[in-house]
CSV table of C-alpha atoms in Angstrom, one decimal:
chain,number,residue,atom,x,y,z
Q,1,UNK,CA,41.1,98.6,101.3
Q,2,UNK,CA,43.7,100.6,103.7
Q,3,UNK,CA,42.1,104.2,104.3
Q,4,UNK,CA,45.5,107.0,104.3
Q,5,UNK,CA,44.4,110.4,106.3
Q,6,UNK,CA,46.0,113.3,104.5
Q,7,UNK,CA,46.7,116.2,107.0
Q,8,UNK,CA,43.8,119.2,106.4
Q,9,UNK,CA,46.8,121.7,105.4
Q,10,UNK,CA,47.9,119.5,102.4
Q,11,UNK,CA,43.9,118.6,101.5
Q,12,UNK,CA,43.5,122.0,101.8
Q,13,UNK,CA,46.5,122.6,99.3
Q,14,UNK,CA,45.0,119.7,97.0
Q,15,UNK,CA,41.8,121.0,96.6
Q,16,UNK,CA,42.8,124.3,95.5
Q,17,UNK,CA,45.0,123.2,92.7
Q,18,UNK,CA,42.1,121.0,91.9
Q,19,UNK,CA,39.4,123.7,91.6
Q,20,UNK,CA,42.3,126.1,89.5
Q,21,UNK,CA,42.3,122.9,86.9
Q,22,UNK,CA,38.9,123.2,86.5
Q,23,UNK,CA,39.5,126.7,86.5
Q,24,UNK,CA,41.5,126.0,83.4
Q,25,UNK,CA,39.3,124.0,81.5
Q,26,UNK,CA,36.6,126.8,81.8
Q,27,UNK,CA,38.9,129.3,80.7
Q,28,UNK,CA,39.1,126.9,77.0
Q,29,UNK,CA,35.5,127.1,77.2
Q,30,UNK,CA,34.9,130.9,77.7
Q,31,UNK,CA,38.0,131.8,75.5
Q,32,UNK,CA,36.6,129.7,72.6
Q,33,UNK,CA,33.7,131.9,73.1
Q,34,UNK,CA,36.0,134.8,72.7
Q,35,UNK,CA,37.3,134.5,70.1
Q,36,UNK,CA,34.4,133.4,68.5
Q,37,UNK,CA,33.2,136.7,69.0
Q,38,UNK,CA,36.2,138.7,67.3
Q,39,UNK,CA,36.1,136.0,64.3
Q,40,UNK,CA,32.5,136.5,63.8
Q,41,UNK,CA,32.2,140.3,64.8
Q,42,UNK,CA,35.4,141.6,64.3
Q,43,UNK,CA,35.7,145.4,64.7
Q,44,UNK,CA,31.6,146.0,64.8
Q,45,UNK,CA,29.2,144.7,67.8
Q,46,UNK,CA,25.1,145.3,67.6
Q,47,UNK,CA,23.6,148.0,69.7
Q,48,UNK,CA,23.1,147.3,73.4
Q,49,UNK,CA,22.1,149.3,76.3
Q,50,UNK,CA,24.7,150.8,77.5
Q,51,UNK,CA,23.2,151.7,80.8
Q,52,UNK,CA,21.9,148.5,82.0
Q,53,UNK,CA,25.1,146.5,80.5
Q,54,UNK,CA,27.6,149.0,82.9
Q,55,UNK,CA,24.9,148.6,85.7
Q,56,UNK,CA,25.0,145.0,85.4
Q,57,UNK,CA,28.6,144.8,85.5
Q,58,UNK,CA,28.9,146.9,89.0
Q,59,UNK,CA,26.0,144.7,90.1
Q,60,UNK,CA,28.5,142.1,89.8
Q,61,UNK,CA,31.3,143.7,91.0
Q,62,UNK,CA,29.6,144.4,94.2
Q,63,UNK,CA,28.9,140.7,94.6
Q,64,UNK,CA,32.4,139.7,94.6
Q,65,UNK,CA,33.4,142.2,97.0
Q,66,UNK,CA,30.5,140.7,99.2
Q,67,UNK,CA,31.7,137.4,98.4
Q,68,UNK,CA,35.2,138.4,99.2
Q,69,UNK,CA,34.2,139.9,102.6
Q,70,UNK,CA,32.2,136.3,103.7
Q,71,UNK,CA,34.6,134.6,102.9
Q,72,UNK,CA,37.3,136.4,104.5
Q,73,UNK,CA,34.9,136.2,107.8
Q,74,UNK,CA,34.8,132.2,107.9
Q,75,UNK,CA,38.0,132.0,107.9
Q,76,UNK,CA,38.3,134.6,110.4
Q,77,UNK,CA,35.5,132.9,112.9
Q,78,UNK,CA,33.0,135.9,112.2
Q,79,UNK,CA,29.4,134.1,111.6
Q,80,UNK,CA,27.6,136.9,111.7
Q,81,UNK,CA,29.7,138.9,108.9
Q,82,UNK,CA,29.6,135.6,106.7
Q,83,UNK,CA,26.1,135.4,106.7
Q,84,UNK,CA,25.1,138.9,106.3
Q,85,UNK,CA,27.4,139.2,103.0
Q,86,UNK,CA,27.0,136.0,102.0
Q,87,UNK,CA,22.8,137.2,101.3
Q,88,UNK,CA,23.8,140.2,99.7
Q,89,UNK,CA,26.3,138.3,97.3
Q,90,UNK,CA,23.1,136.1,96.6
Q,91,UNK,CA,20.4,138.6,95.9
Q,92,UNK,CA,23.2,140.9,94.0
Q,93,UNK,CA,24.0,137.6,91.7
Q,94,UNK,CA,20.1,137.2,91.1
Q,95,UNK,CA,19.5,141.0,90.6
Q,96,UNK,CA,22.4,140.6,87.9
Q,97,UNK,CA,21.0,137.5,86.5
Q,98,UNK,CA,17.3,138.9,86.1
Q,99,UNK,CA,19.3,141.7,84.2
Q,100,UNK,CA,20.5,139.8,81.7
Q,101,UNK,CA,17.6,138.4,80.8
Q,102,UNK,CA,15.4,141.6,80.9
Q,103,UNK,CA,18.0,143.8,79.2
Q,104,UNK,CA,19.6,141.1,76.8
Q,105,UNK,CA,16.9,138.5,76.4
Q,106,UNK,CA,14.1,140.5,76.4
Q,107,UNK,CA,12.9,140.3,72.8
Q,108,UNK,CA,13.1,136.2,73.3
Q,109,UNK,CA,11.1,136.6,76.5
Q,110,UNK,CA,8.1,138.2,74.7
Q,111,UNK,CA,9.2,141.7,76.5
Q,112,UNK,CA,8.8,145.0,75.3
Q,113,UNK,CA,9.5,148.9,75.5
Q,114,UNK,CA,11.2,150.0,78.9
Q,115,UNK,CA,11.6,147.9,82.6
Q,116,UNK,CA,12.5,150.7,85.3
Q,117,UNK,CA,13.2,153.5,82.5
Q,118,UNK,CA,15.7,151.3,79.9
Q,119,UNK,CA,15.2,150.0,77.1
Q,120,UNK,CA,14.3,145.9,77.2
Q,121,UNK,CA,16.5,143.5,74.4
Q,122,UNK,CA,15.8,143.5,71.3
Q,123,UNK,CA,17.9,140.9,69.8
Q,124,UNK,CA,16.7,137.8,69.0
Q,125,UNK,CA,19.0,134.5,68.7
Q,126,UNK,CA,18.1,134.3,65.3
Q,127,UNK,CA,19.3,137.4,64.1
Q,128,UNK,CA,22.6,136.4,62.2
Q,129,UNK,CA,25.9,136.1,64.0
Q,130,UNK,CA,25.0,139.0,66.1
Q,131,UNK,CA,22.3,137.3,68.3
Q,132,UNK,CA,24.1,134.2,68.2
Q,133,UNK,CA,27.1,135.1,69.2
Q,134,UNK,CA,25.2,137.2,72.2
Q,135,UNK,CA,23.0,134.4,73.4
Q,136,UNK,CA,25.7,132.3,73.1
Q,137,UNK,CA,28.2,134.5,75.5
Q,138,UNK,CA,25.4,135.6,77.7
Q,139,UNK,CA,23.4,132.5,78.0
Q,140,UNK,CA,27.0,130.3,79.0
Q,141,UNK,CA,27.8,132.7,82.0
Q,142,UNK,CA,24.4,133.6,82.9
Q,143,UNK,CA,24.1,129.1,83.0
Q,144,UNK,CA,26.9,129.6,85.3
Q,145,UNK,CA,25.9,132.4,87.5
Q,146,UNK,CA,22.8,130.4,88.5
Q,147,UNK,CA,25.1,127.3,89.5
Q,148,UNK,CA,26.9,129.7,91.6
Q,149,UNK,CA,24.2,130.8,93.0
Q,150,UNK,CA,23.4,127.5,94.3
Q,151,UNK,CA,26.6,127.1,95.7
Q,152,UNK,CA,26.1,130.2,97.3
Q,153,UNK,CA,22.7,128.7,98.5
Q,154,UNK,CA,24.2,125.5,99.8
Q,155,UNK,CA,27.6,127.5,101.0
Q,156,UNK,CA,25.0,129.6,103.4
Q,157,UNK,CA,23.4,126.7,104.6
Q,158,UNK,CA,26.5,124.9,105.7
Q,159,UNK,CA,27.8,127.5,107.4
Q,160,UNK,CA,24.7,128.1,109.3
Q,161,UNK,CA,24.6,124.5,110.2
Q,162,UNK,CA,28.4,125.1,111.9
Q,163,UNK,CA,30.0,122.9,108.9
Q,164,UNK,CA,32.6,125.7,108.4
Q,165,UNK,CA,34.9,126.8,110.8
Q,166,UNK,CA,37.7,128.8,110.9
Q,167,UNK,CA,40.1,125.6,110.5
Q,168,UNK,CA,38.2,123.9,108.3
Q,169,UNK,CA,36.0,126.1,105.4
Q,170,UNK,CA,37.2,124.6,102.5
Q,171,UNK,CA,33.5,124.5,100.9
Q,172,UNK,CA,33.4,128.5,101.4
Q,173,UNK,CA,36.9,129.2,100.0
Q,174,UNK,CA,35.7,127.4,97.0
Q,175,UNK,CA,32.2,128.7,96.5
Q,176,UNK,CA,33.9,132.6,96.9
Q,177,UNK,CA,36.7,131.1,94.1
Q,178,UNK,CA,34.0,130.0,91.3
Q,179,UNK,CA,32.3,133.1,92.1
Q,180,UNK,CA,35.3,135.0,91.7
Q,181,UNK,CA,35.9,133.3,88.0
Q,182,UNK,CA,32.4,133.8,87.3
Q,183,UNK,CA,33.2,137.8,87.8
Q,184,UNK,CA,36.5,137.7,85.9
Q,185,UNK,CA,34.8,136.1,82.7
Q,186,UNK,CA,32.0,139.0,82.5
Q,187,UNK,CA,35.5,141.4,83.0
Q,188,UNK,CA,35.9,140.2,79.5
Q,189,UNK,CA,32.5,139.5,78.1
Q,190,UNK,CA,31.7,143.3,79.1
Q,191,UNK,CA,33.7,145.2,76.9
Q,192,UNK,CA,33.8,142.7,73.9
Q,193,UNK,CA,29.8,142.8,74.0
Q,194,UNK,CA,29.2,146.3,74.7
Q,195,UNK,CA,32.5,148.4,74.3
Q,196,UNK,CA,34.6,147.4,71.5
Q,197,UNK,CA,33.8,148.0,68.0
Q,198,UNK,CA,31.3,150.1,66.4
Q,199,UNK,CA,28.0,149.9,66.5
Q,200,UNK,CA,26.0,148.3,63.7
Q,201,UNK,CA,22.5,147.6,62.2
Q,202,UNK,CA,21.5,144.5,62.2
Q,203,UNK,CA,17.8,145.0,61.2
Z,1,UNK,CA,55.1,115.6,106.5
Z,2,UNK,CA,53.9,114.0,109.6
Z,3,UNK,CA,50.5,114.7,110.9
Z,4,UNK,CA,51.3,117.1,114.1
Z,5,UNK,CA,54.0,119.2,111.6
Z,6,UNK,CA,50.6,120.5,110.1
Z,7,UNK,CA,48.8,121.7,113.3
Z,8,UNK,CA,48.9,125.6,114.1
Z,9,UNK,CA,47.3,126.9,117.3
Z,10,UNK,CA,44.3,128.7,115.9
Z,11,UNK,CA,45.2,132.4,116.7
Z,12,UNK,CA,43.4,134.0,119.4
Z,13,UNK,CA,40.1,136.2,119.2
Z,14,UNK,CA,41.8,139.5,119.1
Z,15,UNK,CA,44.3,138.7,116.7
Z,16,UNK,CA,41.4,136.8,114.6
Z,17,UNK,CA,39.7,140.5,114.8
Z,18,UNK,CA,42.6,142.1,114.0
Z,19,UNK,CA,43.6,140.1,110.6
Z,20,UNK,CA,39.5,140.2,109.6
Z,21,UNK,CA,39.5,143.7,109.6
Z,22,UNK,CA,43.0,144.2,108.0
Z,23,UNK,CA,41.5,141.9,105.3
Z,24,UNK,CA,38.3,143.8,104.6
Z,25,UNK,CA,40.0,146.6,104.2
Z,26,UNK,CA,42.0,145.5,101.4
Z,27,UNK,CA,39.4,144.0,99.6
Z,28,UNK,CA,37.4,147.8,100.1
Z,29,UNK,CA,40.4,149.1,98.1
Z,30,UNK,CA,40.3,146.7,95.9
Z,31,UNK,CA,37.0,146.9,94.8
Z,32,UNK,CA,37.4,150.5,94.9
Z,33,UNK,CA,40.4,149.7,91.9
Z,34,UNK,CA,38.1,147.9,90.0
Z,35,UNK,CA,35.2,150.0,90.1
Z,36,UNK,CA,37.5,152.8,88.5
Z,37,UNK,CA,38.9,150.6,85.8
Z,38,UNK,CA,35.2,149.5,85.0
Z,39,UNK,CA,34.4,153.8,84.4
Z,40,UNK,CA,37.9,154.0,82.6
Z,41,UNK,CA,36.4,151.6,79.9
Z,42,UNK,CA,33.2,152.7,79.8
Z,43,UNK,CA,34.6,156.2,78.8
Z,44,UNK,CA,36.9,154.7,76.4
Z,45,UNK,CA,33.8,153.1,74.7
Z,46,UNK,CA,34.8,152.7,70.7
Z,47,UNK,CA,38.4,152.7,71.3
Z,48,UNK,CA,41.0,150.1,70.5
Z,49,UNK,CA,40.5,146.7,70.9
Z,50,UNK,CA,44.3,146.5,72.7
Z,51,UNK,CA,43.2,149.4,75.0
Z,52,UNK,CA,40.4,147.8,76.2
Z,53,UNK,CA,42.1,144.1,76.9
Z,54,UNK,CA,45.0,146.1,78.6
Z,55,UNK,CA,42.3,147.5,81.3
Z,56,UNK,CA,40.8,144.0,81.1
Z,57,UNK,CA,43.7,142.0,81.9
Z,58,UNK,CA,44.9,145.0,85.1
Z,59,UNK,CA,41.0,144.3,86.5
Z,60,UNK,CA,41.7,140.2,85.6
Z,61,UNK,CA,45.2,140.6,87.9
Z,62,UNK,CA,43.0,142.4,90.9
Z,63,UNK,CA,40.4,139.6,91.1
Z,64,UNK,CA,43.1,136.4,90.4
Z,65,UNK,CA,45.5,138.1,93.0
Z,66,UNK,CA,43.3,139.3,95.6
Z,67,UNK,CA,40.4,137.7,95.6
Z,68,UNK,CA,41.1,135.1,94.2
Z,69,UNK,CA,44.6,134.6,96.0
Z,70,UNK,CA,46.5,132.6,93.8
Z,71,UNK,CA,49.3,132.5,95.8
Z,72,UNK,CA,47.8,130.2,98.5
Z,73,UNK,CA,47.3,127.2,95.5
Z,74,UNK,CA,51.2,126.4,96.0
Z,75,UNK,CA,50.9,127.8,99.9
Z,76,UNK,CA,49.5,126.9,103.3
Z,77,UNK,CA,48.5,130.5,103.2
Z,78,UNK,CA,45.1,130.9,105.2
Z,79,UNK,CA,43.1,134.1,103.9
């Protein structure tokens, strides 16, 4: 077996276009999930709370600028600034996920009236196409925020270990990328859950 | 590509600073863009399924471009 060294640039290169394929493959897997959601729901969606739903989403969209700033400092040589935003990415993904199952999952969870003045889920899975369709969208990226979360987990321990460097952080580039995706599928699971359509009764 | 047509000098500690903070900036602004398009639909609540994917896919191209810099898959960009 002969062993061939490819230069860090062009592994570099490599991976990327590797991660964007898988990348791809997710996007057949959420999109199937989207348009499930117009097929099933078409111009109508059940009531959710509007409040925690836009809360969650800037929850979210906080993490990826934390994400965005750690990763940027790897790959800038700044430990300190990693780590720091790298936490906040974690606890703001956490806080998001603990959301979604409060505010959304709540009525499966056994949970009832009001957590921190709104209104806990009420739908069930159960309840025709509408709590489906919403456990189905919400369950699928909540699944994947708690693997990125992991990576987040094993992303901050690598770098504390000195495993990333400014030459070398592949492993950080690609935890901030999966985050990243994990963001830009809730930009289109937010309005299609909560936004578009009008509001029906599904009681 | 032979192996020493790939190395770079790794820049030094001020112009490392430099490029860090130029970088956090922009992602500040950023961020800043997509917090306003995430309002913009939550005011438009109800409307138009079109309107609604068009702010969608302008929040989509800020995340794939910027922070997701798409450019550097066919590049030796460094972010």
């Amino acid at each position: 077996m002969s062993s061939h060294a490819i230069p860090l640039k062009e592994a570099t290169i490599r991976n990327r276009q590797g991660l964007w394929l898988f990348f791809l493959t997710e996007v057949f897997l959420f999109g199937s999930f989207f348009v499930l959601r117009f097929s099933l729901w078409g111009d109508t969606r059940p009531e959710l709370e509007q409040t925690a739903g836009l809360i969650a989403t800037f929850v979210l969209l906080v993490s990826s600028l934390a994400m965005n700033r750690a990763e940027v400092a790897i790959a800038h040589g700044d430990k300190t600034k990693f780590r720091n935003n790298i936490l906040v990415t974690f606890v703001l993904g956490a806080i998001f996920l603990g959301m979604i199952l409060v505010y959304e999952w709540g009525a499966l969870l056994g949970l009832h009236g009001e957590v921190l003045g709104i209104p806990v889920g009420h739908i069930l899975p159960g309840d025709g196409v509408y709590g489906s369709v919403l456990y189905l969208m919400t369950g699928a990226h909540a699944l994947h925020v708690l693997g990125g979360l992991v990576f987040i987990a094993i992303t901050l321990f690598k770098g504390m270990r000195g495993d990333l460097t400014v030459k070398d952080h592949f492993f950080a580039e690609a935890c901030a990328l999966y985050w990243h995706f994990v963001d830009l599928v809730w930009v289109f699971f937010y309005p299609a859950l909560y936004l578009i359509g009008h509001v029906v009764d599904i009681h | 590509m032979s192996e020493e047509q790939h190395e770079t000098v790794t820049p030094d500690a001020e112009t490392l600073a430099a490029r860090l903070q130029e970088k956090l900036t922009q992602g500040i602004y950023v961020f800043l863009g997509l917090a306003a398009l995430t309002l913009l639909e939550a005011g438009l609540v109800g409307s138009s399924t079109i309107v609604m994917m068009l702010v969608g896919i302008a929040k989509a191209a800020l995340i794939i471009n910027y922070f997701m810099h798409i450019s550097s898959v066919w590049s030796e960009d460094d972010h």
